[in-house]
Amino acid sequence: MVYPPCKSVGCDIPKYSWPELVGKPGAQAKAIIEREAPGVTAMIIAKDKPRTLDFCCNRVWVNVNHDAQRTVAWAPKIG
C-alpha cells in the first residue's frame, strides 16, 4: 500500500470524523471523505491489518469489514 506524503502540522481540516459512514461500502466512504475534506486522502484498509501509526492530518483510515461490500467497520477519522 502506498501512503500519501504525511502532513502533520499546519492542517486546516473542516471535519475530523465521519461516524455516519459506518456500515456504508468502503469505496463510497472514501469518495465522500475526499469530497468533504479536500486535500485529504482516504485509505481503505481491512480492519485487522497493520498500518503506520504516525499521525497525518491529510490521511483518513477507512477500516472495512471482510464482507462482500467491504463495509466501514467503525468511524473513519483523521490520522
PDB file of C-alpha atoms in Angstrom:
ATOM      1  CA  MET A   1       0.000   0.000   0.000  1.00  0.00           C
ATOM      2  CA  VAL A   2       1.298   3.425  -0.921  1.00  0.00           C
ATOM      3  CA  TYR A   3       0.688   6.112   1.671  1.00  0.00           C
ATOM      4  CA  PRO A   4       0.313   9.793   0.781  1.00  0.00           C
ATOM      5  CA  PRO A   5       3.112  12.099   1.947  1.00  0.00           C
ATOM      6  CA  CYS A   6       2.366  12.883   5.573  1.00  0.00           C
ATOM      7  CA  LYS A   7       1.358  16.361   6.653  1.00  0.00           C
ATOM      8  CA  SER A   8       1.306  16.598  10.447  1.00  0.00           C
ATOM      9  CA  VAL A   9       1.299  20.331  11.175  1.00  0.00           C
ATOM     10  CA  GLY A  10      -0.464  23.376   9.801  1.00  0.00           C
ATOM     11  CA  CYS A  11      -3.568  21.486   8.768  1.00  0.00           C
ATOM     12  CA  ASP A  12      -6.896  23.178   8.281  1.00  0.00           C
ATOM     13  CA  ILE A  13      -9.379  20.310   8.200  1.00  0.00           C
ATOM     14  CA  PRO A  14     -13.108  21.153   8.310  1.00  0.00           C
ATOM     15  CA  LYS A  15     -14.097  17.741   9.674  1.00  0.00           C
ATOM     16  CA  TYR A  16     -12.155  15.139  11.686  1.00  0.00           C
ATOM     17  CA  SER A  17     -14.523  12.165  11.901  1.00  0.00           C
ATOM     18  CA  TRP A  18     -17.258  10.546   9.805  1.00  0.00           C
ATOM     19  CA  PRO A  19     -19.411   8.346  12.122  1.00  0.00           C
ATOM     20  CA  GLU A  20     -22.292   8.486   9.643  1.00  0.00           C
ATOM     21  CA  LEU A  21     -20.298   6.282   7.236  1.00  0.00           C
ATOM     22  CA  VAL A  22     -20.284   3.176   9.465  1.00  0.00           C
ATOM     23  CA  GLY A  23     -21.944   0.348   7.512  1.00  0.00           C
ATOM     24  CA  LYS A  24     -21.501   2.045   4.117  1.00  0.00           C
ATOM     25  CA  PRO A  25     -19.340   0.468   1.392  1.00  0.00           C
ATOM     26  CA  GLY A  26     -15.684   1.460   1.806  1.00  0.00           C
ATOM     27  CA  ALA A  27     -15.354   2.891  -1.721  1.00  0.00           C
ATOM     28  CA  GLN A  28     -18.404   5.102  -1.167  1.00  0.00           C
ATOM     29  CA  ALA A  29     -16.996   6.282   2.174  1.00  0.00           C
ATOM     30  CA  LYS A  30     -13.658   7.127   0.533  1.00  0.00           C
ATOM     31  CA  ALA A  31     -15.383   9.253  -2.114  1.00  0.00           C
ATOM     32  CA  ILE A  32     -17.477  11.109   0.485  1.00  0.00           C
ATOM     33  CA  ILE A  33     -14.489  11.832   2.738  1.00  0.00           C
ATOM     34  CA  GLU A  34     -12.318  13.106  -0.107  1.00  0.00           C
ATOM     35  CA  ARG A  35     -15.171  15.319  -1.358  1.00  0.00           C
ATOM     36  CA  GLU A  36     -15.911  16.773   2.103  1.00  0.00           C
ATOM     37  CA  ALA A  37     -12.260  17.292   3.057  1.00  0.00           C
ATOM     38  CA  PRO A  38     -10.243  18.424   0.022  1.00  0.00           C
ATOM     39  CA  GLY A  39      -6.559  17.638   0.388  1.00  0.00           C
ATOM     40  CA  VAL A  40      -7.259  14.531   2.472  1.00  0.00           C
ATOM     41  CA  THR A  41      -6.590  11.032   1.149  1.00  0.00           C
ATOM     42  CA  ALA A  42      -8.863   8.290   2.463  1.00  0.00           C
ATOM     43  CA  MET A  43      -7.051   4.968   2.787  1.00  0.00           C
ATOM     44  CA  ILE A  44      -9.215   1.825   2.693  1.00  0.00           C
ATOM     45  CA  ILE A  45      -7.739  -0.949   4.821  1.00  0.00           C
ATOM     46  CA  ALA A  46      -9.075  -4.155   6.353  1.00  0.00           C
ATOM     47  CA  LYS A  47      -9.920  -3.556   9.994  1.00  0.00           C
ATOM     48  CA  ASP A  48      -7.455  -6.186  11.209  1.00  0.00           C
ATOM     49  CA  LYS A  49      -4.458  -5.186   9.052  1.00  0.00           C
ATOM     50  CA  PRO A  50      -1.477  -3.288  10.466  1.00  0.00           C
ATOM     51  CA  ARG A  51      -0.892   0.299   9.428  1.00  0.00           C
ATOM     52  CA  THR A  52       1.586   3.031  10.126  1.00  0.00           C
ATOM     53  CA  LEU A  53       0.993   4.691  13.500  1.00  0.00           C
ATOM     54  CA  ASP A  54       2.185   8.205  12.675  1.00  0.00           C
ATOM     55  CA  PHE A  55      -0.420  10.983  12.747  1.00  0.00           C
ATOM     56  CA  CYS A  56      -1.092  12.658   9.412  1.00  0.00           C
ATOM     57  CA  CYS A  57      -3.808  15.277   9.156  1.00  0.00           C
ATOM     58  CA  ASN A  58      -4.117  14.694   5.421  1.00  0.00           C
ATOM     59  CA  ARG A  59      -4.984  10.993   5.801  1.00  0.00           C
ATOM     60  CA  VAL A  60      -8.113   9.166   6.934  1.00  0.00           C
ATOM     61  CA  TRP A  61      -8.130   5.446   7.678  1.00  0.00           C
ATOM     62  CA  VAL A  62     -11.289   3.757   6.391  1.00  0.00           C
ATOM     63  CA  ASN A  63     -11.339   0.444   8.270  1.00  0.00           C
ATOM     64  CA  VAL A  64     -13.507  -2.095   6.465  1.00  0.00           C
ATOM     65  CA  ASN A  65     -15.017  -5.469   7.283  1.00  0.00           C
ATOM     66  CA  HIS A  66     -14.324  -8.644   5.314  1.00  0.00           C
ATOM     67  CA  ASP A  67     -17.849  -8.755   3.850  1.00  0.00           C
ATOM     68  CA  ALA A  68     -18.657  -8.582   0.125  1.00  0.00           C
ATOM     69  CA  GLN A  69     -19.065  -4.790   0.059  1.00  0.00           C
ATOM     70  CA  ARG A  70     -16.162  -4.145   2.414  1.00  0.00           C
ATOM     71  CA  THR A  71     -18.396  -2.041   4.660  1.00  0.00           C
ATOM     72  CA  VAL A  72     -16.951   0.528   7.043  1.00  0.00           C
ATOM     73  CA  ALA A  73     -16.336  -1.127  10.432  1.00  0.00           C
ATOM     74  CA  TRP A  74     -16.029   1.998  12.623  1.00  0.00           C
ATOM     75  CA  ALA A  75     -15.986   5.772  12.223  1.00  0.00           C
ATOM     76  CA  PRO A  76     -13.243   6.926   9.862  1.00  0.00           C
ATOM     77  CA  LYS A  77     -11.151   9.736  11.336  1.00  0.00           C
ATOM     78  CA  ILE A  78      -8.185  11.917  10.509  1.00  0.00           C
ATOM     79  CA  GLY A  79      -4.905  10.317  11.415  1.00  0.00           C
TER      80      GLY A  79
END
